[in-house]
Coordinates of N, CA and C (backbone and C1' of nucleotides) in Angstrom, one line a residue:
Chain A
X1 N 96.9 87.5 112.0 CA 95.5 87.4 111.9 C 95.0 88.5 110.9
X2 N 94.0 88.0 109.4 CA 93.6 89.0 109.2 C 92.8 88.5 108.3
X3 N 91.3 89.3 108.0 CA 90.2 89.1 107.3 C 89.8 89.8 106.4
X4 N 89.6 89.3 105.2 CA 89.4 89.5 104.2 C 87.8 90.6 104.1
X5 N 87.5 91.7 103.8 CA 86.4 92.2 104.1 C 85.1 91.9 102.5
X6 N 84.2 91.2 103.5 CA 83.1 90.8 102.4 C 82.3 91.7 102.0
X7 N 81.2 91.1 101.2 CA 79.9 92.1 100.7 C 78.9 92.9 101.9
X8 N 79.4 92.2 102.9 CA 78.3 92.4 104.4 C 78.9 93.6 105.1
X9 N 80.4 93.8 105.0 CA 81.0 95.0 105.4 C 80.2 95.9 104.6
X10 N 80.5 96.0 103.7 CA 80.0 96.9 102.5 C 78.3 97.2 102.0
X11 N 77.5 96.2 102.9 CA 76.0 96.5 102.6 C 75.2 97.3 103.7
X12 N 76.5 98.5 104.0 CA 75.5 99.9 105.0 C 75.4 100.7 104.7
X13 N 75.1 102.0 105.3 CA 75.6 103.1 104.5 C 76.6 104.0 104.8
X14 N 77.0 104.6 103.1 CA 78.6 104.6 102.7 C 78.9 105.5 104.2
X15 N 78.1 106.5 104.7 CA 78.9 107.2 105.9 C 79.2 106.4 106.9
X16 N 78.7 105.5 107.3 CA 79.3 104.3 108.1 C 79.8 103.1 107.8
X17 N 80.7 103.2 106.2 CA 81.5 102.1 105.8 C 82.6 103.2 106.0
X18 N 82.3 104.5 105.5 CA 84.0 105.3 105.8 C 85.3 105.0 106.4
X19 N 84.5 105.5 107.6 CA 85.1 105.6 108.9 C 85.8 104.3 109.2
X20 N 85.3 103.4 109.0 CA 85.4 101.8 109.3 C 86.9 101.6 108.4
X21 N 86.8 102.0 107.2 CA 87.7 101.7 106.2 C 89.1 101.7 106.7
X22 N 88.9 103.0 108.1 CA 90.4 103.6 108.5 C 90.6 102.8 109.3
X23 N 92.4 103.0 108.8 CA 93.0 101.3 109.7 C 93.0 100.2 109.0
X24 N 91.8 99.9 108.0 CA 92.1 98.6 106.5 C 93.2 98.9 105.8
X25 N 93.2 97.3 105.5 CA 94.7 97.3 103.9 C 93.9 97.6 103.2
X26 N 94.5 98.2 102.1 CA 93.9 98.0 100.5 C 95.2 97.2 100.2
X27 N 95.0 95.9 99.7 CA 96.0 95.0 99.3 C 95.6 94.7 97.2
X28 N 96.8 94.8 97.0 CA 97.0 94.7 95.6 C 98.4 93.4 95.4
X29 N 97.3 92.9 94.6 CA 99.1 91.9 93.8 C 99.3 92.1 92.5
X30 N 100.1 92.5 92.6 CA 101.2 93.0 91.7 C 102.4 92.0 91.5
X31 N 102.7 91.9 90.2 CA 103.8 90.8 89.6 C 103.8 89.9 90.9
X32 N 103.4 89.1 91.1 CA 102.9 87.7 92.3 C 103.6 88.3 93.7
X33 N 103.4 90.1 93.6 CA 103.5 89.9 95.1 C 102.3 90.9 96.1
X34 N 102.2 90.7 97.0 CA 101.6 91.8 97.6 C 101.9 93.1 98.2
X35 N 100.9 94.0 97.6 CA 101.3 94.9 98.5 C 100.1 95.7 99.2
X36 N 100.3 95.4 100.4 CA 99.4 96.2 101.7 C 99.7 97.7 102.0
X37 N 98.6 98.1 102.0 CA 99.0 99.8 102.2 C 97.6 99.9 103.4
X38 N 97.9 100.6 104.6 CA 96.5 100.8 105.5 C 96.2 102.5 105.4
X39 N 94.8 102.2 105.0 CA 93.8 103.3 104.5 C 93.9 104.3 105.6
X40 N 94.0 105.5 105.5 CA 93.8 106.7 106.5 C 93.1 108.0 105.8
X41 N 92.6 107.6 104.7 CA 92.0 109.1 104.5 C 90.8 108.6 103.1
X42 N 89.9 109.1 103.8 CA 88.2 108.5 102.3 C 87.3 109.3 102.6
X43 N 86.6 109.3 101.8 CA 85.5 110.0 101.4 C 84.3 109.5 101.4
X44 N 83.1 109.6 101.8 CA 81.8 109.4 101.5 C 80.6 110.0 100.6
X45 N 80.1 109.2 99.3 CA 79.3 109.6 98.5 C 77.9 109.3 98.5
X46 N 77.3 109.9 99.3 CA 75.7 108.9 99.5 C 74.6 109.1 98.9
X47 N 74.0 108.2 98.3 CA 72.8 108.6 97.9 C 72.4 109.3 96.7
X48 N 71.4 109.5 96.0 CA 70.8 110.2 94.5 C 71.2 111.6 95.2
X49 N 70.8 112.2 96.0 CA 69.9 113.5 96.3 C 71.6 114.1 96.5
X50 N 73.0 113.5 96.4 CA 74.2 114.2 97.4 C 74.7 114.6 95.9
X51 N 74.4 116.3 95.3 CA 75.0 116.3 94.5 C 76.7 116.8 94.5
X52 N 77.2 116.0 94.9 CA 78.5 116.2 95.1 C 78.7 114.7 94.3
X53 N 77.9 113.9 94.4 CA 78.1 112.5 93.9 C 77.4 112.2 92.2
X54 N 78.5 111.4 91.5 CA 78.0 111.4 90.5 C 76.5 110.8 90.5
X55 N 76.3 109.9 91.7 CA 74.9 109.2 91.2 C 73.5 110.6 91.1
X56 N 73.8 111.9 91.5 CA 72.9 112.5 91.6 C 72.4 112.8 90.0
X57 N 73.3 111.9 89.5 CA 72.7 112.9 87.6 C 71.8 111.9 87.3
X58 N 71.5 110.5 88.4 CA 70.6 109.7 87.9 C 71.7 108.3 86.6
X59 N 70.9 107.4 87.0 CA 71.8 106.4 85.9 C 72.2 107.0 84.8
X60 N 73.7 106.5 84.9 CA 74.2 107.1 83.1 C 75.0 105.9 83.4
X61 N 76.1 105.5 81.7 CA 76.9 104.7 81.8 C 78.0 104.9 82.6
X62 N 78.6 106.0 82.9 CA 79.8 106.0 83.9 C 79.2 105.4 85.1
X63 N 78.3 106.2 86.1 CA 77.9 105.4 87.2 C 77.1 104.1 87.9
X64 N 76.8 103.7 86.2 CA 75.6 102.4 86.8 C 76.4 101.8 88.1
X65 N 77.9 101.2 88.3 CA 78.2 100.5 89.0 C 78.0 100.6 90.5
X66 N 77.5 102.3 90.8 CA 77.5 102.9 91.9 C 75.8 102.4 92.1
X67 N 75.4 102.0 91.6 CA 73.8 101.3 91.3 C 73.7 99.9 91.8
X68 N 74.7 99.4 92.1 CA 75.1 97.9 91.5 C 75.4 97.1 93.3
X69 N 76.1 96.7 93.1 CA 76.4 95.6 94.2 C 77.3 96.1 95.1
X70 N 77.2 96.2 96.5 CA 78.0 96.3 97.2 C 79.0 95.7 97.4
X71 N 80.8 96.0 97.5 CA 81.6 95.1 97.9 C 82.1 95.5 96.6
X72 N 81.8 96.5 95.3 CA 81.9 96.3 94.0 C 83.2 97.1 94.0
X73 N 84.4 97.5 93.4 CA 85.4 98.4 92.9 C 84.7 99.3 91.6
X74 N 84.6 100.5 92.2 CA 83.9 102.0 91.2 C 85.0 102.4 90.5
X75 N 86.1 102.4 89.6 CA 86.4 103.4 89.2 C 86.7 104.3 87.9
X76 N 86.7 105.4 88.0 CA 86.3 106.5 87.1 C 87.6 107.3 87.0
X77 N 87.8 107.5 85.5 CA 88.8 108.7 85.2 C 88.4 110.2 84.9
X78 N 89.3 111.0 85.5 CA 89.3 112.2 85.9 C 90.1 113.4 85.5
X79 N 89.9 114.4 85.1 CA 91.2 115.5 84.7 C 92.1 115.0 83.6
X80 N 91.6 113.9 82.5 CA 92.5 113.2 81.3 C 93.6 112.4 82.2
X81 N 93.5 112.5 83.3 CA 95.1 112.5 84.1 C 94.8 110.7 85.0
X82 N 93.8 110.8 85.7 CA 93.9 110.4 87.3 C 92.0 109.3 86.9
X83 N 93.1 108.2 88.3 CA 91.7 107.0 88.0 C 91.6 107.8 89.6
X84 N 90.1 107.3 89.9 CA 89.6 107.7 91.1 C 89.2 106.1 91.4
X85 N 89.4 105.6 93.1 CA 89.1 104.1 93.1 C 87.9 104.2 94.7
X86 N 86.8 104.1 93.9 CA 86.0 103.7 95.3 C 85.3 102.1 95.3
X87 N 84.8 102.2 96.5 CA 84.1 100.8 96.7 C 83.0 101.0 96.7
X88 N 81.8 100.5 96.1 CA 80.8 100.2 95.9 C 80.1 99.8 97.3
X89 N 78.7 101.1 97.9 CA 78.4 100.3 99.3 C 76.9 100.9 99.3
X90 N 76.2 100.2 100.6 CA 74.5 100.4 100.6 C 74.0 99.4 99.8
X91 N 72.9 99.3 99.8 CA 72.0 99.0 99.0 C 71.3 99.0 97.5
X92 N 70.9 98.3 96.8 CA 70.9 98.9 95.1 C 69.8 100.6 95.3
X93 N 69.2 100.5 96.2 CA 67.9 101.7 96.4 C 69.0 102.8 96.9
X94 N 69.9 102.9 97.0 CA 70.7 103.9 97.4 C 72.2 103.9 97.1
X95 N 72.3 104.7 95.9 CA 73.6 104.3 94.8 C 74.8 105.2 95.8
X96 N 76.0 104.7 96.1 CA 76.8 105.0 96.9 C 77.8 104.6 97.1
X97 N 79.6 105.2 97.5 CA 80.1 104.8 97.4 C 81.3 105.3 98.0
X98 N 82.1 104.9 98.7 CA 83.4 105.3 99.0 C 85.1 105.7 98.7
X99 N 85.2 106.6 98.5 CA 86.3 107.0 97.5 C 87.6 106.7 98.5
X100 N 88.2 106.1 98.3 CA 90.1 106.1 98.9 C 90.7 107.0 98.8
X101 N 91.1 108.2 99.1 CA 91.6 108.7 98.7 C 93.7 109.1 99.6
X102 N 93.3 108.5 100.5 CA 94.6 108.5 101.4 C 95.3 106.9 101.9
X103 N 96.8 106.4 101.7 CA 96.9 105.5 102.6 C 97.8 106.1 103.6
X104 N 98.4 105.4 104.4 CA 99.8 106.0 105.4 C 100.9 106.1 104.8
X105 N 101.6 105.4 103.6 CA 102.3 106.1 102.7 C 102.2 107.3 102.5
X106 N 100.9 107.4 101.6 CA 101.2 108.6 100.5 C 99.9 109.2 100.5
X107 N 99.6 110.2 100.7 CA 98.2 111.1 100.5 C 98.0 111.2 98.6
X108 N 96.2 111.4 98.7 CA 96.0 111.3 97.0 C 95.5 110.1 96.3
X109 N 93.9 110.2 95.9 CA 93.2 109.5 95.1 C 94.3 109.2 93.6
X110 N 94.4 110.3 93.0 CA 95.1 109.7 92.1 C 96.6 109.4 91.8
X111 N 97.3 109.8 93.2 CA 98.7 109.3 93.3 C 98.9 107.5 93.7
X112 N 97.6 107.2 94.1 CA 97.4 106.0 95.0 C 97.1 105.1 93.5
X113 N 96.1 105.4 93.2 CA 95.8 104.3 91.4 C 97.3 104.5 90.7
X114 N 97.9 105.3 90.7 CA 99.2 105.2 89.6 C 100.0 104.5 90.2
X115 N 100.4 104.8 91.2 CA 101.4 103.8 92.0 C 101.1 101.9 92.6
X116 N 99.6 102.0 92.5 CA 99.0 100.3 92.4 C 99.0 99.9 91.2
X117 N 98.8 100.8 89.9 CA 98.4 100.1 88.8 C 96.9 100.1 89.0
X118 N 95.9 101.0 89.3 CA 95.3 100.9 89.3 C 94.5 101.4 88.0
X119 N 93.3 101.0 87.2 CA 92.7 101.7 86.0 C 91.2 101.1 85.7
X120 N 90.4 101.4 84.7 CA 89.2 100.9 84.6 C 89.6 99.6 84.2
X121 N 90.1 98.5 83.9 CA 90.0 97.2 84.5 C 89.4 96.9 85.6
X122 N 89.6 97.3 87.0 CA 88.9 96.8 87.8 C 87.5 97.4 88.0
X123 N 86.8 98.5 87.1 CA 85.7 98.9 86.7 C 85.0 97.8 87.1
X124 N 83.9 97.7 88.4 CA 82.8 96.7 88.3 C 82.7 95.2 89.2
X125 N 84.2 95.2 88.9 CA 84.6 93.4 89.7 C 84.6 94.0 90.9
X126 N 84.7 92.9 91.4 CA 84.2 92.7 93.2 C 85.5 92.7 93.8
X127 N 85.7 93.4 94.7 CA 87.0 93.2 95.8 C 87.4 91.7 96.2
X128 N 88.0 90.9 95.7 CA 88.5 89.8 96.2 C 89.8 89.6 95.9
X129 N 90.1 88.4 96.2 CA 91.9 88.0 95.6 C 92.2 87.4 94.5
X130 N 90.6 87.1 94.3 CA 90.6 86.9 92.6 C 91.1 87.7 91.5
X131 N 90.4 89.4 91.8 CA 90.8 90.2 91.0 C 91.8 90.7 91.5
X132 N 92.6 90.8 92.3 CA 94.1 91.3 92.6 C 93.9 92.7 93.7
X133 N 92.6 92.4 93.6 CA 92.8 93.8 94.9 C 91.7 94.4 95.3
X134 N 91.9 93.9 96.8 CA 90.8 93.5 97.9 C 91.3 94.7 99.2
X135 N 90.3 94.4 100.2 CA 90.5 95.3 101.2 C 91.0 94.0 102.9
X136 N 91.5 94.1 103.3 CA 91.9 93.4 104.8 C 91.6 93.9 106.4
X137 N 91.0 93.5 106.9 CA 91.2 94.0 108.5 C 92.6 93.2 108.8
X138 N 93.5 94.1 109.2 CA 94.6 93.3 110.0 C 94.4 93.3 111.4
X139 N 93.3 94.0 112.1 CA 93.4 94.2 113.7 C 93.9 95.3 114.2
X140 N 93.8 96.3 112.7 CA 94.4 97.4 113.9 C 93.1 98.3 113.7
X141 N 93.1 99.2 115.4 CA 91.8 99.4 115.8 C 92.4 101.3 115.9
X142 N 91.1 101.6 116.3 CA 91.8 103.3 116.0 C 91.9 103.7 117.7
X143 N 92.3 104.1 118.2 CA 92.0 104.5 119.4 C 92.7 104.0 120.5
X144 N 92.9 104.0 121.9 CA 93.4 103.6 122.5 C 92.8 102.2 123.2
X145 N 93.8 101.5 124.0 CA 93.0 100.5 124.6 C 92.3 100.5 125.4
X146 N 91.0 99.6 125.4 CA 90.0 99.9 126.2 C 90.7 100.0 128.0
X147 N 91.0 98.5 128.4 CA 91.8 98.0 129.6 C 92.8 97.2 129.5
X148 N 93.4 96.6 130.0 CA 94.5 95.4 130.0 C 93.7 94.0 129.5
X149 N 92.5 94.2 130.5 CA 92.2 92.7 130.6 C 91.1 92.7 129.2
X150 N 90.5 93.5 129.0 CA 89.6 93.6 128.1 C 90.4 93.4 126.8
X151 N 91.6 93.9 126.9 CA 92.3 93.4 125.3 C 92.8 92.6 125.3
X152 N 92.1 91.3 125.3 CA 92.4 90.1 125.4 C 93.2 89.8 123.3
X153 N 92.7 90.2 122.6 CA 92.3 90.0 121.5 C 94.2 90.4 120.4
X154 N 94.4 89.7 119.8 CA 95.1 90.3 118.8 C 95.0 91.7 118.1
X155 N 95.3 92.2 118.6 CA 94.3 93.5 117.8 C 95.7 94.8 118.6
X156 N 95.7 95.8 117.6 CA 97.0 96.7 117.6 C 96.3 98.0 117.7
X157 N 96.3 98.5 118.8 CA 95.4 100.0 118.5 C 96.4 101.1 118.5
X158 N 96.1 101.7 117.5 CA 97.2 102.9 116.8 C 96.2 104.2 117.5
X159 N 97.2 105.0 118.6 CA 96.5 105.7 119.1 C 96.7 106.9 118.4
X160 N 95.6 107.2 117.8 CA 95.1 108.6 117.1 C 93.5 108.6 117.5
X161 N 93.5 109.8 115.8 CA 92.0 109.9 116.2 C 91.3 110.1 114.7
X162 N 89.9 110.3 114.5 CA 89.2 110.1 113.7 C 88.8 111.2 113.7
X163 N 89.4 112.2 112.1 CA 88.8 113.5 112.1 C 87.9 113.2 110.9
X164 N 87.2 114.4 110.9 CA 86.3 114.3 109.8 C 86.0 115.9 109.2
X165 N 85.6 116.1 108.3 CA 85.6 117.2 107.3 C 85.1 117.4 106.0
X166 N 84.7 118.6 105.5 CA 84.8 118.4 103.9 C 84.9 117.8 103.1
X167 N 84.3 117.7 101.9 CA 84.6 116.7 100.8 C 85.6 117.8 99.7
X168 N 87.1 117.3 99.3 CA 87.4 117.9 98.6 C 87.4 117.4 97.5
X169 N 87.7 119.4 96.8 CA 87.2 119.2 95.2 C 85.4 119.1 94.5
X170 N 84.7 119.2 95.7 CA 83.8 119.3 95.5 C 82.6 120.7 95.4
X171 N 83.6 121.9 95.3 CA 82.7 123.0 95.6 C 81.7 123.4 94.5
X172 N 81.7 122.7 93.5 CA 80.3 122.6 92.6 C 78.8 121.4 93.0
X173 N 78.9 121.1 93.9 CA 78.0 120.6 94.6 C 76.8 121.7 95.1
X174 N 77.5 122.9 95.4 CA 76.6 123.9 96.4 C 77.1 123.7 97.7
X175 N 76.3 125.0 98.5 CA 76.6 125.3 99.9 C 76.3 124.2 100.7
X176 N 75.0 122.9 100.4 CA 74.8 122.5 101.4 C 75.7 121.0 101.3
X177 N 75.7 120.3 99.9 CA 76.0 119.3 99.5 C 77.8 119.5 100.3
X178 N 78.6 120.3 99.6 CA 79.8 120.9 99.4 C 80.1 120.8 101.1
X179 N 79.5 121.1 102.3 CA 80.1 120.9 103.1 C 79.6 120.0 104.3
X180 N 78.9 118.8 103.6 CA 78.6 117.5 104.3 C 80.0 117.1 105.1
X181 N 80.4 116.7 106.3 CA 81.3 116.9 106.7 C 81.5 114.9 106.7
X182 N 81.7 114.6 105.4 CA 82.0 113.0 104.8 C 83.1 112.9 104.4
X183 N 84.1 113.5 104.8 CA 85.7 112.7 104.6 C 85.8 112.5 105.9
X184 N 86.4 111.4 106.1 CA 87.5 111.0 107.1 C 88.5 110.3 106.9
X185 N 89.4 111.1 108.2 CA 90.7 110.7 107.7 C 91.5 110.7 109.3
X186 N 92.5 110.1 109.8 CA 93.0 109.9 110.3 C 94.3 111.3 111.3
X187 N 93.6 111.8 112.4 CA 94.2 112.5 112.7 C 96.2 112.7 112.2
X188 N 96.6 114.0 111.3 CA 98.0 114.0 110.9 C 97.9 113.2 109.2
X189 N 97.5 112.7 108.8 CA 96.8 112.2 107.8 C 96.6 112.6 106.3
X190 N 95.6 113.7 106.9 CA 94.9 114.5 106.0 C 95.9 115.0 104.5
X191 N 95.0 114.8 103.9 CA 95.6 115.6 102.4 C 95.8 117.4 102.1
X192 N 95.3 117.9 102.8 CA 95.2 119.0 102.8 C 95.4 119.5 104.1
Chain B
dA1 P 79.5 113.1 64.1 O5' 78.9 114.5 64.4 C5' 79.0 115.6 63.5 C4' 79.1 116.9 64.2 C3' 80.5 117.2 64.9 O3' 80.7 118.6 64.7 C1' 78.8 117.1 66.6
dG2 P 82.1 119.2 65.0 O5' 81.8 120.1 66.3 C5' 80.6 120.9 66.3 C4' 80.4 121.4 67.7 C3' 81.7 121.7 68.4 O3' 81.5 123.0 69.1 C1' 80.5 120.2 69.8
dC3 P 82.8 123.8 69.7 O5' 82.4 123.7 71.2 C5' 81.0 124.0 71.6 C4' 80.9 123.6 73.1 C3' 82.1 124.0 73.9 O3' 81.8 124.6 75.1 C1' 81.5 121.7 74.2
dA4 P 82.7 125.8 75.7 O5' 82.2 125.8 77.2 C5' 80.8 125.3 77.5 C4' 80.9 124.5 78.7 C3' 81.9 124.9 79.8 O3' 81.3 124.8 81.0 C1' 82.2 122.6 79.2
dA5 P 82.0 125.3 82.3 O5' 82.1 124.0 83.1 C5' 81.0 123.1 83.2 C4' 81.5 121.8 83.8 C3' 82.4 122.0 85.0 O3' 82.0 121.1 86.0 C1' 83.4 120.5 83.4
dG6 P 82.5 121.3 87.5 O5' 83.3 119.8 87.6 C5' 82.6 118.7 87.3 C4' 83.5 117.5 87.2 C3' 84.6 117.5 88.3 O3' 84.8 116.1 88.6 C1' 85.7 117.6 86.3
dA7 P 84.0 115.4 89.8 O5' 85.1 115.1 90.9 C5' 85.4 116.1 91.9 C4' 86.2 115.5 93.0 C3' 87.4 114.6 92.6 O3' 88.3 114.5 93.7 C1' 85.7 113.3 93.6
dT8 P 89.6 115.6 93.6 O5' 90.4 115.2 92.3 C5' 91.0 113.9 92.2 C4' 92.4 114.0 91.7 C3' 93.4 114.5 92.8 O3' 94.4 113.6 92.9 C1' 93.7 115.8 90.9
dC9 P 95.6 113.7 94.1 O5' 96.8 114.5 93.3 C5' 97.2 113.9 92.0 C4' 98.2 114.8 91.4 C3' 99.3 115.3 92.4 O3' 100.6 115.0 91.9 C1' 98.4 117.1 91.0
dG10 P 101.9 115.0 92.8 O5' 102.8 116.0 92.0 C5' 102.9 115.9 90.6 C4' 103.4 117.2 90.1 C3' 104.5 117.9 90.9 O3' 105.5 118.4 90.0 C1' 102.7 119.4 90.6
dG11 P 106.9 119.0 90.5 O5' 106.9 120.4 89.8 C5' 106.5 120.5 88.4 C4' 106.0 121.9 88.2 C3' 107.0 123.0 88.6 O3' 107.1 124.0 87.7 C1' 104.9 123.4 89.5
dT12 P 108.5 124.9 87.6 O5' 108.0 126.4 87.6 C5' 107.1 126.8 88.6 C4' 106.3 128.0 88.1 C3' 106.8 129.4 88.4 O3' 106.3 130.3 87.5 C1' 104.9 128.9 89.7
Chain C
dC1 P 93.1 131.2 94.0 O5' 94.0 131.4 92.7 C5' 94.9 132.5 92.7 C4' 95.9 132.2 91.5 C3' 95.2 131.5 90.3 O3' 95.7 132.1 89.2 C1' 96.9 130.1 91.1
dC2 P 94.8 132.0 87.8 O5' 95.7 131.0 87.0 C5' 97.1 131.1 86.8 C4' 97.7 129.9 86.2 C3' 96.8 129.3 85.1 O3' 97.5 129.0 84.0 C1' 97.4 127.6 86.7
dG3 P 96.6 128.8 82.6 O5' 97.4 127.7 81.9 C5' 98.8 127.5 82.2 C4' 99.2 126.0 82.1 C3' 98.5 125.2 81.0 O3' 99.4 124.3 80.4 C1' 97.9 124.3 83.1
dA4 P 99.1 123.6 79.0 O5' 99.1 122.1 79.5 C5' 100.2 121.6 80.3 C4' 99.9 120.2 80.7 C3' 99.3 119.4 79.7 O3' 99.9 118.1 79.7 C1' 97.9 119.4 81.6
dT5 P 99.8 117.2 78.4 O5' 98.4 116.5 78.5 C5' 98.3 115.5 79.6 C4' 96.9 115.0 79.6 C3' 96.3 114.8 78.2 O3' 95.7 113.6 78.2 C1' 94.9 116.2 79.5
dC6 P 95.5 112.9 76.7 O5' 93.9 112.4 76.8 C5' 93.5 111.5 77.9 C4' 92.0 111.6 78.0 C3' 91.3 111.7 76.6 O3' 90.1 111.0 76.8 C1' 90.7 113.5 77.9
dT7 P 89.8 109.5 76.2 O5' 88.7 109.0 77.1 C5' 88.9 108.8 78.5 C4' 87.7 109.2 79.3 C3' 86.3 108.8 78.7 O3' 85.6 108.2 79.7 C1' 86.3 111.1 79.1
dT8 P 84.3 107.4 79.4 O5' 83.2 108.5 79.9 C5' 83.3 109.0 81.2 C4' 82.3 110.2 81.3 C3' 80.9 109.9 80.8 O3' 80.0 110.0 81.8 C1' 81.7 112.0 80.0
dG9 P 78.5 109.4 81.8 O5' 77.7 110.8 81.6 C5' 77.9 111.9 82.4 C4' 77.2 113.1 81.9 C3' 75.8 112.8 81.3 O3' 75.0 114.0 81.6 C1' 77.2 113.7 79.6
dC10 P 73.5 113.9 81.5 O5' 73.2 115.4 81.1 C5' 74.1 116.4 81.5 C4' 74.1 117.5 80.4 C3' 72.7 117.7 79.7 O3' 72.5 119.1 79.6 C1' 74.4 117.4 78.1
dT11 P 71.0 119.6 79.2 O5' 71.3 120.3 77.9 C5' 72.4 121.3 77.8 C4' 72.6 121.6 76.4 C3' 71.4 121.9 75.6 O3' 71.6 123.1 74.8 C1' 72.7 120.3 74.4
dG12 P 70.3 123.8 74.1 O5' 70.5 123.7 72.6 C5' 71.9 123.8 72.1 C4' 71.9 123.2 70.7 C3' 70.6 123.4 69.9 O3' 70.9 123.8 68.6 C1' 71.2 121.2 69.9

DNA sequence: AGCAAGATCGGT
DNA sequence: CCGATCTTGCTG
């Protein structure tokens, strides 16, 4: 059992798509095959006013897309080196977005695009299976089970827990921006 | 046109 | 801690 995550997942805001993300595939196909990797570590970028986020410089051509449609694939190159891959989320009145930066493999925004093939190609397009790489609920839930009888449901709960912290790499933001406590990441997880 | 900075990473 | 490496956006 598993569902493909639409534009409707993606039209809240980004601090409450985060959290959600943990426990999703990011699924990629690659030479006609798939590969599933489930998300445990993201970041949240919200709004004009978060200068820790590019949207705070106001529309320019790097970030229009963070302007743009929910459900959208943001990504941006970084350090000459590294693509950064977020999802596009909120509202067009509140440019915003969620950065990947961990799966259960391997910790690392830009370890994770090099090893998908990820790059500005997918600048813009929409998460589907159209473009080769989309996001999935498989049913796994974070936490323990509720009861026996209550978990009637297909659904696999990975017992951990949901930490949250700092945004790294961000200490040019300022004191207040700099320690919005918008990563989350999956207890044991963490990149740091 | 020139320049400084950057949502990183791996090696000292 | 430091260098690699290059696009972006700001300044003039």
């Amino acid at each position: 059992m598993q569902s493909f995550l639409t534009t409707k997942f993606f039209e809240r805001s980004a601090t409450k798509v985060a959290p959600d993300l943990l426990g999703k595939f990011l699924v990629r196909r690659l030479r006609g095959k798939k590969i599933a990797l489930m998300i445990t570590e993201v970041e949240a970028y919200h709004g004009f006013k978060d200068r820790a986020s590019h949207a705070s410089k106001g529309l320019t051509q790097r970030n229009k897309i963070m302007f743009g449609e929910a459900g959208n694939w943001y990504v941006y190159f970084i350090y000459g080196m590294y693509w950064m891959l977020n999802i596009v989320t909120g509202d067009k009145s509140m440019p915003s977005a969620v950065l990947i930066r961990g799966v259960k493999e391997f910790n690392g925004p830009g370890k994770l695009t090099k090893t998908l093939r990820i790059n500005k190609y997918f600048n813009g397009k929409t998460a589907n299976k159209k473009t080769g790489l989309w996001i999935e609920d498989r049913g796994v839930k974070i936490g323990n089970p509720p009861s026996r009888k209550a978990s009637e449901g297909n659904f696999r709960f990975l017992k951990t827990k949901i930490k949250k912290g700092p945004r790294i790499g961000v200490d040019y933001a300022g004191p207040v921006w700099s320690k919005k406590q918008w990563r989350f990441y999956l207890e044991g997880a963490s990149h740091t």
